[in-house]
CSV table of C-alpha atoms and ligand atoms in Angstrom, one decimal:
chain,number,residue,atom,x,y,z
R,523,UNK,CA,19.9,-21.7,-4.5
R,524,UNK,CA,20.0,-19.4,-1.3
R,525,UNK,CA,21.5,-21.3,1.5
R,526,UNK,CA,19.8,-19.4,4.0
R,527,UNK,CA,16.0,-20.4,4.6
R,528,UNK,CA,13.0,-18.5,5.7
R,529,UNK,CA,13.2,-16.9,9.3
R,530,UNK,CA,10.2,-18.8,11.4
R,531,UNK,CA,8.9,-18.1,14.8
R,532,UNK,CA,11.2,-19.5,17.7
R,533,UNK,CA,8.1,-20.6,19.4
R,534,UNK,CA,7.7,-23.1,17.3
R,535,UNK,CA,10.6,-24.5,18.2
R,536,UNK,CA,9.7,-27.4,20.6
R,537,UNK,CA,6.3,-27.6,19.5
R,538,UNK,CA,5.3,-30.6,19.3
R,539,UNK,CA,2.6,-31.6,16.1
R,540,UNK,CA,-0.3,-32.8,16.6
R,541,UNK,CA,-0.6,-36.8,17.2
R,542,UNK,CA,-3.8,-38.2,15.4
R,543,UNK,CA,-4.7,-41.8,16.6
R,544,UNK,CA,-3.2,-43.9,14.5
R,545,UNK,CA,-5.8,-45.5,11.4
R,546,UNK,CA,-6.3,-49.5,11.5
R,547,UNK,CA,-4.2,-51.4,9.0
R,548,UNK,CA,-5.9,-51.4,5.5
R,549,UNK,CA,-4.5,-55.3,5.2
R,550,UNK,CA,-3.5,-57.4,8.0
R,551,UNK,CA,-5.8,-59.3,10.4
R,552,UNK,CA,-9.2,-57.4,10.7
R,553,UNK,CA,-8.1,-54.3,12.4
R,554,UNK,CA,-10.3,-51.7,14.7
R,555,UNK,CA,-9.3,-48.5,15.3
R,556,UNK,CA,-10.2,-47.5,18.9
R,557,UNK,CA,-7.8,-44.5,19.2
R,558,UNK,CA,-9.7,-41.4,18.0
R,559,UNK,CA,-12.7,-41.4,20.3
R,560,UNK,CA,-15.1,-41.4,16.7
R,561,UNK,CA,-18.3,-42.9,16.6
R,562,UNK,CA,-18.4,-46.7,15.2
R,563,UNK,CA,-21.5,-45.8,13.0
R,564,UNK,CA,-22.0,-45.2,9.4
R,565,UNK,CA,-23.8,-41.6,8.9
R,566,UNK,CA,-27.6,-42.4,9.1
R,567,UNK,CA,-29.6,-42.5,5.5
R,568,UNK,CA,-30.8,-38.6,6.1
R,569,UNK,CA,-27.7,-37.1,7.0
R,570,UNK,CA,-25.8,-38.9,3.7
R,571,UNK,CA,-29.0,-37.4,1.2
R,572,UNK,CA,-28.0,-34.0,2.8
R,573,UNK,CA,-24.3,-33.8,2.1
R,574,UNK,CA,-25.0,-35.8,-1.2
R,575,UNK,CA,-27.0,-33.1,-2.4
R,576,UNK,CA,-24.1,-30.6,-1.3
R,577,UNK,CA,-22.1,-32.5,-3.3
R,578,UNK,CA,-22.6,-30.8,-6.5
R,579,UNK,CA,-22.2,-27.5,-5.4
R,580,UNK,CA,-18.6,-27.1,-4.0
R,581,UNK,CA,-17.8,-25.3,-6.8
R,582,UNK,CA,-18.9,-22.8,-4.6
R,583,UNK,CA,-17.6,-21.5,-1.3
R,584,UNK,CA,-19.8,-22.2,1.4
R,585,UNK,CA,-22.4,-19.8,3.4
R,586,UNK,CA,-19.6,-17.9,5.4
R,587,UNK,CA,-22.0,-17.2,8.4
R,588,UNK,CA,-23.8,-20.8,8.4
R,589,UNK,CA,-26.8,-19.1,8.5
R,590,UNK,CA,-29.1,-22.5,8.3
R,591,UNK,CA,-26.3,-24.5,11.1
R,592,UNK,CA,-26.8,-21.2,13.5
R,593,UNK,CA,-30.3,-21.2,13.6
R,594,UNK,CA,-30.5,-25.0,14.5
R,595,UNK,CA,-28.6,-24.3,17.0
R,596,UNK,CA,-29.6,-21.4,18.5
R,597,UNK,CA,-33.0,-23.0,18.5
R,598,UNK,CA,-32.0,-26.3,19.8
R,599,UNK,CA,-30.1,-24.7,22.8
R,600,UNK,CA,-32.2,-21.7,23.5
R,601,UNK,CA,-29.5,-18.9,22.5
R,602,UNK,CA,-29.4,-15.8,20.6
R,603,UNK,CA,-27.8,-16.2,17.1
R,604,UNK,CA,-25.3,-14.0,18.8
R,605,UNK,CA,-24.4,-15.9,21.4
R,606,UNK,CA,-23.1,-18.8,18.6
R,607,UNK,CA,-19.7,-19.2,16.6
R,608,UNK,CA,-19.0,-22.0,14.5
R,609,UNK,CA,-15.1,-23.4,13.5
R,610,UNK,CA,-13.4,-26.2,11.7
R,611,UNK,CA,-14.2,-28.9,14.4
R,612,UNK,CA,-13.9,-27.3,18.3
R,613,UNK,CA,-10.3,-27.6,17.7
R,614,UNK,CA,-10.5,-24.9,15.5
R,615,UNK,CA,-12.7,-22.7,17.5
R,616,UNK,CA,-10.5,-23.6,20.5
R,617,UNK,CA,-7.4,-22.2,18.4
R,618,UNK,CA,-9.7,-19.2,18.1
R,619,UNK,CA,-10.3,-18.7,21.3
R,620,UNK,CA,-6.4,-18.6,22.3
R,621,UNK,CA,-6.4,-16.3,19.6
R,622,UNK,CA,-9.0,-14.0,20.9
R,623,UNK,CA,-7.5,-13.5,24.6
R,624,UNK,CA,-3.8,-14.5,25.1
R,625,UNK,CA,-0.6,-13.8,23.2
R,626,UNK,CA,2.6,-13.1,24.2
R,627,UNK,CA,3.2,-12.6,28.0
R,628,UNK,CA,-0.2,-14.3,28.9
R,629,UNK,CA,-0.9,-17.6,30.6
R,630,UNK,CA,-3.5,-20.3,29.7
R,631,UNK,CA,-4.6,-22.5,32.4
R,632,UNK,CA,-5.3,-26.2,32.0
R,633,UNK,CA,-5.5,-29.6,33.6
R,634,UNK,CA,-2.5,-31.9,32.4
R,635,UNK,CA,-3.1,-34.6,31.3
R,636,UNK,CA,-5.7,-33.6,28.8
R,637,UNK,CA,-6.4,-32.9,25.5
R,638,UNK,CA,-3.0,-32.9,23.7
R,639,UNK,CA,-4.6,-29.5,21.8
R,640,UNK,CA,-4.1,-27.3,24.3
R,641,UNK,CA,-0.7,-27.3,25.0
R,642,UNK,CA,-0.3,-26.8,20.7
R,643,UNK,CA,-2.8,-23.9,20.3
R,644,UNK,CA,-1.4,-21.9,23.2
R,645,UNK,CA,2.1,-21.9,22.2
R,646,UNK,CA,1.4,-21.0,18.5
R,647,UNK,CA,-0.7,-18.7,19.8
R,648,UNK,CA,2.5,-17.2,21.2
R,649,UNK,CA,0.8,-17.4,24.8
R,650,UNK,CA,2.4,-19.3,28.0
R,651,UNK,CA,0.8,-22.7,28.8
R,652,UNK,CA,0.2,-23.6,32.3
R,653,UNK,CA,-0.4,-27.1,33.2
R,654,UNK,CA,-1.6,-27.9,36.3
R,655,UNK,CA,-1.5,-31.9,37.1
R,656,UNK,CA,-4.9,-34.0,37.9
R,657,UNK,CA,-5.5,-35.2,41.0
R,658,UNK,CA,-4.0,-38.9,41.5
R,659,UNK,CA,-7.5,-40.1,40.9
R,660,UNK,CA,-7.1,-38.6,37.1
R,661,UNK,CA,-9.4,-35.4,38.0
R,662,UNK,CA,-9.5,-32.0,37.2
R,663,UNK,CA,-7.7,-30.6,40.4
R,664,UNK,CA,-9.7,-27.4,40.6
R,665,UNK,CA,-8.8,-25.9,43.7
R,666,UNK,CA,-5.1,-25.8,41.9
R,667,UNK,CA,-6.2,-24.5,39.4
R,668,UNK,CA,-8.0,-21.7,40.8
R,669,UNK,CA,-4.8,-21.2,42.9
R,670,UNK,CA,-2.9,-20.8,39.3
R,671,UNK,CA,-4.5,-17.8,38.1
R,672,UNK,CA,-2.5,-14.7,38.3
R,673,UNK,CA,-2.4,-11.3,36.8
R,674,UNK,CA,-1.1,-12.7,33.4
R,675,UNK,CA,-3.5,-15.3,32.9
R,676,UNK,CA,-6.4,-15.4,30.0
R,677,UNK,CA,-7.7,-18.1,29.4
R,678,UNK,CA,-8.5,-21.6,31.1
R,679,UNK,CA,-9.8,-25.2,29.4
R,680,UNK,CA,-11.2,-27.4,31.3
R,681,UNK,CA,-12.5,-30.4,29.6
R,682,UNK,CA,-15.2,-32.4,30.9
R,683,UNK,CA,-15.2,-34.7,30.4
R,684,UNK,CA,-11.8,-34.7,30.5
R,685,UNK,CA,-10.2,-36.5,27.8
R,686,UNK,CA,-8.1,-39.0,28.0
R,687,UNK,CA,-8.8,-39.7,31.1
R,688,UNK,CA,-13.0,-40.0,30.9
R,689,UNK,CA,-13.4,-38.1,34.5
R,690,UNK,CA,-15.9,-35.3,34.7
R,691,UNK,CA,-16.2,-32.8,37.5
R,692,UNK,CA,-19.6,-32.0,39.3
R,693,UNK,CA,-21.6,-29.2,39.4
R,694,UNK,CA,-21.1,-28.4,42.8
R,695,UNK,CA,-17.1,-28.2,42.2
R,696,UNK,CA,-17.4,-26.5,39.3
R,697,UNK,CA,-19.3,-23.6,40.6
R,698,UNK,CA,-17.6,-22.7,43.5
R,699,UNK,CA,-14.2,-23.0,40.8
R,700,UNK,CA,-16.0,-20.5,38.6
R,701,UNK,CA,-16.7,-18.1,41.4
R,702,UNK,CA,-13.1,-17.7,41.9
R,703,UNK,CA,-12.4,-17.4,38.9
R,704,UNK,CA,-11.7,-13.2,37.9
R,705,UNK,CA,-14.8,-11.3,35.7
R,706,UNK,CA,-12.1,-10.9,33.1
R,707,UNK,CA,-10.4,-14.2,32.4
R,708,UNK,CA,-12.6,-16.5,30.0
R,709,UNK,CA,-13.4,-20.1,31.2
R,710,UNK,CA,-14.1,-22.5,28.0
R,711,UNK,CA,-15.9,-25.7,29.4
R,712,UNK,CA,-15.0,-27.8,26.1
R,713,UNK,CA,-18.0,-30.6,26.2
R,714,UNK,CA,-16.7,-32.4,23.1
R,715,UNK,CA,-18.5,-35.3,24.9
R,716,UNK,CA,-21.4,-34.1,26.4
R,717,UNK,CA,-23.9,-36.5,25.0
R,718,UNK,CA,-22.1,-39.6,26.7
R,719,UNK,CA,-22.9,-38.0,29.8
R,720,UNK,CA,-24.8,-39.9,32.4
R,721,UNK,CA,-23.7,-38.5,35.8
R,722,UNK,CA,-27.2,-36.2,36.4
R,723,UNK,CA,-24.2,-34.3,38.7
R,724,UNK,CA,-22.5,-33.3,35.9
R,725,UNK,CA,-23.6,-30.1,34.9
R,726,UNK,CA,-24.4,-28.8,31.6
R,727,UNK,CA,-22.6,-26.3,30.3
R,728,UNK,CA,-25.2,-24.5,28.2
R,729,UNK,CA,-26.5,-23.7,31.6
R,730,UNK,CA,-23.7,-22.6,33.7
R,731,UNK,CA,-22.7,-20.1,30.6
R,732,UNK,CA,-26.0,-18.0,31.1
R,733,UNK,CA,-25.7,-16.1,34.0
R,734,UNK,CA,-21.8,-16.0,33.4
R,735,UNK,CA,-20.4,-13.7,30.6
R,736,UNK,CA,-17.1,-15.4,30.9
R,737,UNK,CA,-18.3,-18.8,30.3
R,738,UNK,CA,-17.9,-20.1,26.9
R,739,UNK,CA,-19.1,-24.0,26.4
R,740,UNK,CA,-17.3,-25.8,23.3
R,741,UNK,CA,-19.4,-28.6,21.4
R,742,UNK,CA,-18.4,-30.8,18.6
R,743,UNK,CA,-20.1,-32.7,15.7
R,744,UNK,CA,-17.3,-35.2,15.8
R,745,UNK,CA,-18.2,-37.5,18.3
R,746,UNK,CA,-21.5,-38.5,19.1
R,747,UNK,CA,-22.9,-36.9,16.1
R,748,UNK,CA,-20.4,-38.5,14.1
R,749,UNK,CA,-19.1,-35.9,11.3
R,750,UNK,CA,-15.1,-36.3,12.7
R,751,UNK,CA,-14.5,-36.3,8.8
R,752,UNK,CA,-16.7,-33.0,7.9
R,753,UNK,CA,-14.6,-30.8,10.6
R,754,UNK,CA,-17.3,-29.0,12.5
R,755,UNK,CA,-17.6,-27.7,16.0
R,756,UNK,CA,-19.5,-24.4,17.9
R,757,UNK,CA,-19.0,-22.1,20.7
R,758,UNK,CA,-21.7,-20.6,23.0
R,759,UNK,CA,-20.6,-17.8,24.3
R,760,UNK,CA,-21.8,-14.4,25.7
R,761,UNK,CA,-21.7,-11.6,22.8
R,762,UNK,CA,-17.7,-10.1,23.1
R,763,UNK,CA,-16.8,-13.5,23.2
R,764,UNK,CA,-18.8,-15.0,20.4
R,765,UNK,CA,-18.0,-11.6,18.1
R,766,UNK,CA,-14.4,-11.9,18.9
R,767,UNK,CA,-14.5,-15.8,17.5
R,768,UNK,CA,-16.1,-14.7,14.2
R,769,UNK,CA,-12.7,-12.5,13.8
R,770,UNK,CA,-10.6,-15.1,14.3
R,771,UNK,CA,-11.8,-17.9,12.1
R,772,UNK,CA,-10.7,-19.0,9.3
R,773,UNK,CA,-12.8,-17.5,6.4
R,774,UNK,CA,-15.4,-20.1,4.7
R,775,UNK,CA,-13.6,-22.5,7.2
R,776,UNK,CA,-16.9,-24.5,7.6
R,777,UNK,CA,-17.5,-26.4,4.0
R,778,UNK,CA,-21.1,-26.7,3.1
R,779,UNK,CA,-21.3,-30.1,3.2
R,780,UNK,CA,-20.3,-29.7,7.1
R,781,UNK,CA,-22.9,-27.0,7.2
R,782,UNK,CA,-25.3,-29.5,5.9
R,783,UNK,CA,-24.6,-32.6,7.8
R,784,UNK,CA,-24.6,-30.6,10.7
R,785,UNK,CA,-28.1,-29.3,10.0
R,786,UNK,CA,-29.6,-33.2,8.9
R,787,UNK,CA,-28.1,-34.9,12.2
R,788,UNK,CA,-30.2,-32.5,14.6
R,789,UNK,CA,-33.4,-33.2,12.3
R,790,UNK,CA,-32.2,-36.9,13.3
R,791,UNK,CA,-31.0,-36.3,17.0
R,792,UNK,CA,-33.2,-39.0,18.6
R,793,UNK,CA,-31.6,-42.0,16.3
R,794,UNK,CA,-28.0,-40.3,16.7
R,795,UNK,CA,-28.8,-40.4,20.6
R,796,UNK,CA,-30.1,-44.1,20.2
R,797,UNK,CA,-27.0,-44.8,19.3
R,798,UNK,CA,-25.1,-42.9,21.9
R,799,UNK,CA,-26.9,-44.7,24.4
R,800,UNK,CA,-25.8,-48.3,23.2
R,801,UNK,CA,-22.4,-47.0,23.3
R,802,UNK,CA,-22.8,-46.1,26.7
R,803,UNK,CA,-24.4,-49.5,27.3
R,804,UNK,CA,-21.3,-51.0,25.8
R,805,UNK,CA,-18.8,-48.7,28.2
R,806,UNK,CA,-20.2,-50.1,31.6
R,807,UNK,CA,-19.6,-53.1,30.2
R,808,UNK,CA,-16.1,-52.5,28.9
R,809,UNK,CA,-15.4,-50.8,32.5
R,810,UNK,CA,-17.1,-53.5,34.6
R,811,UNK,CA,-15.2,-56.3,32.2
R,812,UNK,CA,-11.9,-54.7,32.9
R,813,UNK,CA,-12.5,-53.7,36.7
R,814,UNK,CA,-13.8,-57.4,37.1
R,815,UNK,CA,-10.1,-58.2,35.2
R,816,UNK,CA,-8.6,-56.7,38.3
R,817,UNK,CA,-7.7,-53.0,36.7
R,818,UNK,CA,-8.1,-49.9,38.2
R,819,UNK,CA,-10.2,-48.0,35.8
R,820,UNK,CA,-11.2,-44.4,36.2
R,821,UNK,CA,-15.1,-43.6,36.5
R,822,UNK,CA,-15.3,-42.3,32.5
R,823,UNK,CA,-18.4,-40.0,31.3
R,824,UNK,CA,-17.0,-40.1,27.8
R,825,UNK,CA,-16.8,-42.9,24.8
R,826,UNK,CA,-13.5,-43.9,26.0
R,827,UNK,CA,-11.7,-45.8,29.5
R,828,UNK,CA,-8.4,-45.0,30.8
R,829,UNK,CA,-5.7,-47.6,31.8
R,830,UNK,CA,-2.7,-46.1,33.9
R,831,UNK,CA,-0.3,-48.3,32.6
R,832,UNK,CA,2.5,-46.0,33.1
R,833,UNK,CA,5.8,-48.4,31.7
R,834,UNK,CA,3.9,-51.0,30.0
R,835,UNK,CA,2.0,-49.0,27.7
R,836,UNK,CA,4.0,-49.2,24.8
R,837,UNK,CA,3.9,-53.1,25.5
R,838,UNK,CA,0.2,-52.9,26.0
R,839,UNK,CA,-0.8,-50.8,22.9
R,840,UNK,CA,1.3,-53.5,20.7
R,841,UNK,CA,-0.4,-56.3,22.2
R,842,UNK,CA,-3.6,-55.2,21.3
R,843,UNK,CA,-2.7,-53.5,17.9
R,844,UNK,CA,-1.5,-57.7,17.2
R,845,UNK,CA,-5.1,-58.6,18.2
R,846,UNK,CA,-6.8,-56.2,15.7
R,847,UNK,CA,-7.2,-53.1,17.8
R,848,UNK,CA,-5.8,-49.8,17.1
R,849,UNK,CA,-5.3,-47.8,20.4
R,850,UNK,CA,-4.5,-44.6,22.0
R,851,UNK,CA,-1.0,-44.9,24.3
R,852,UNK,CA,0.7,-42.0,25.6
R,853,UNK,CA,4.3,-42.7,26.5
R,854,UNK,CA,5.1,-44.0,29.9
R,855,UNK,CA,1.7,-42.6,31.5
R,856,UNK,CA,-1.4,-44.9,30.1
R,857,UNK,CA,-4.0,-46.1,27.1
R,858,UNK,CA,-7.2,-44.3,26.1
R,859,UNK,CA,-9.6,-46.9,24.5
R,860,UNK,CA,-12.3,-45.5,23.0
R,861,UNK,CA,-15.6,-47.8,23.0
R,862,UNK,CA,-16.3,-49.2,19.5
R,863,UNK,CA,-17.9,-51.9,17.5
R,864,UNK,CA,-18.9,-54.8,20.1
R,865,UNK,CA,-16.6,-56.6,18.2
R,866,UNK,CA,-13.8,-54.5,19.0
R,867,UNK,CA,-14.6,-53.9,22.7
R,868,UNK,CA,-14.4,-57.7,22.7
R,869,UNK,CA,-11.0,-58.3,20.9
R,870,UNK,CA,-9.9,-55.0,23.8
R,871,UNK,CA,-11.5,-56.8,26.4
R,872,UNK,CA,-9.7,-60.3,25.6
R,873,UNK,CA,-6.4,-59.0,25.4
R,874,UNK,CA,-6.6,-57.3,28.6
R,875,UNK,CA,-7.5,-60.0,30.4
R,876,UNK,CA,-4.4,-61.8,29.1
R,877,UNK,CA,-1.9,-59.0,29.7
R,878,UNK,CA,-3.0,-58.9,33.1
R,879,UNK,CA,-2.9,-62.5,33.7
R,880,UNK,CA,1.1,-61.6,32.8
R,881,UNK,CA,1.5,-58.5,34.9
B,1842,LIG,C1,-11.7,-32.7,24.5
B,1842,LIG,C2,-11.7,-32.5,23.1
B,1842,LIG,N1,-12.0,-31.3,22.6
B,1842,LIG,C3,-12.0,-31.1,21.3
B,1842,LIG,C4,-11.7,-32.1,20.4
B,1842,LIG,C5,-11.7,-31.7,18.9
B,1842,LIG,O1,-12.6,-32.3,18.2
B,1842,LIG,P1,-13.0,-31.7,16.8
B,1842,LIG,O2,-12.0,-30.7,16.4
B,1842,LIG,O3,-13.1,-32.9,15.9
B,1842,LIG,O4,-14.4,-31.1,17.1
B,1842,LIG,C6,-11.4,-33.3,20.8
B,1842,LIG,C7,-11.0,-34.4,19.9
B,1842,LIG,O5,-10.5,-35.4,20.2
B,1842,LIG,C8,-11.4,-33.5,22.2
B,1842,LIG,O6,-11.1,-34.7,22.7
């Protein structure tokens, strides 16, 4: 055998791989997993008879150009068919948008923390990341931002609401940050959790993109829709932009069953939004549990809190994985929870209390 191996990219050197939240325990005391940000529910009845009937049929590659998932959508959001690429979750049509603007030499812009993605997707991308810290109330600091751009830069995320953090930013803000932002760098507003939104000040994306060619929104079927498992996210995005995402995906990336599932859970919005709003029901009352507990916890706009626990989250996040939950730590900085089951918010809730009884 050779003993020298095959020559890989030195980029990739350092990069770290992607962290899914960890699963609950398949034995053990009855476990929760609260560290993915996924939607506690079952798919609803219509949206299994969909992919069920897919189900005999992936013999076949899917419909590249989701022809029947496009035209939902560019019905439901009042776009031209144009105006619309699909990906393997927004992840992958965020990883196609790095592709489509920045490689070696350019800068991408985005808030740190947030979505652990970004900082992956750029660099394999072969593109230079540039992080620019929230605010200490855990906020996108636009005005920084802004101040970041230079000749070099691409591309900029900003998440809203910002994950992990749950902070959004407000329409106000956000416009005078895209009006100084350059004609030719692309801003991708990545809603992956638009429809927990209840801050009327939060604007919509789908509206800010219209009158600006270099706004792209990002949208998933992951979260409040529920299909993490089927891998299926969209872009709206002016007609360069959109064209240039169709290059870059993955071909037949989008299974049929996705395509599918997809299509059923808009025909079933209003019950997939019913549900969204109990969630949201249970989040004030996870926040105003935990505030009432004596912890500082970030306004959050999203299906998850926040807990700035900087030393003790390790501690924390084995505390509660004892109790039954499953969260989200990042090292040395804090805990994303996402809001579950009421069961689970209650085992969360519980074991806060008793950690900060300690602290
Ligand atoms: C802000 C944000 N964007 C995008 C994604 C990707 O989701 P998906 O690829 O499942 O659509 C996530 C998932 O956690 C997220 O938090």
């Amino acid at each position: 055998m050779s003993e020298t191996s095959p020559k890989l990219r030195a980029e990739l050197e350092g990069i770290p791989t992607y962290k899914p939240g960890r699963p609950a325990a398949a034995d053990g005391p009855v476990a929760y997993k609260l560290s993915s940000n996924e939607n506690p529910y079952p798919p609803l009845p219509g949206v299994l008879e969909s992919v069920t009937a897919a189900v005999g049929a992936f013999n076949r590659y899917p419909d590249m150009a989701c022809t029947g998932l496009m035209a939902e959508l560019a019905d439901r959001f009042g776009v031209p068919l144009t105006h619309l690429a699909t990906g393997t979750g927004s992840v992958g049509v965020a990883q196609q948008l790095v592709q489509a603007t920045a490689g070696p030499g350019d800068e991408v812009i985005y808030a740190w923390r947030s979505f652990e993605a970004y900082p992956i997707i750029t660099r394999v991308g072969g593109a230079t990341p540039v992080q620019v810290p929230l605010t200490p109330g855990d906020v996108h600091d636009l005005d920084a931002m802004a101040d970041a751009i230079t000749d070099r830069t691409r591309l900029i995320f900003v998440c809203n609401p910002n994950n992990p953090t749950g902070t959004a930013v407000r329409r106000a803000e956000l416009e005078r940050f895209l009006d100084r932002v350059p004609g030719d760098v692309l801003v991708v507003l990545d809603e992956a959790y638009r429809e927990f939104v209840r801050d009327a000040e939060v604007p919509d994306g789908v509206e800010l993109y219209r009158e600006r060619p270099n706004v792209c929104v990002l949208r998933t079927f992951s979260k409040a829709y529920g299909l993490a498992g089927l891998r299926v996210g969209f872009a709206i995005a002016h007609e360069p932009v959109a064209a240039a995402l169709r290059k870059t995906a993955v071909p037949f990336g989008v299974s049929q069953l996705a395509q599918d599932a997809a299509v059923a859970s808009l025909r079933a919005e209003d019950e997939l939004l019913g549900r969204v709003g109990s969630l949201v029901s249970e989040r004030t009352r996870v926040v105003e549990t935990l505030r009432g507990q004596g912890w500082t916890v970030p306004d959050t706009q999203a299906n998850f809190v926040w807990l700035r626990l900087g030393e003790r989250t390790a501690d924390f996040a084995a505390v509660c994985e004892r109790a039954g939950v499953v969260v989200r730590p990042f090292a040395g900085e804090g805990v994303r929870v996402t809001v579950g089951e009421t069961e689970a918010n209650d085992i969360f809730l519980k074991t806060a209390e008793s950690f900060r009884k300690e602290i």
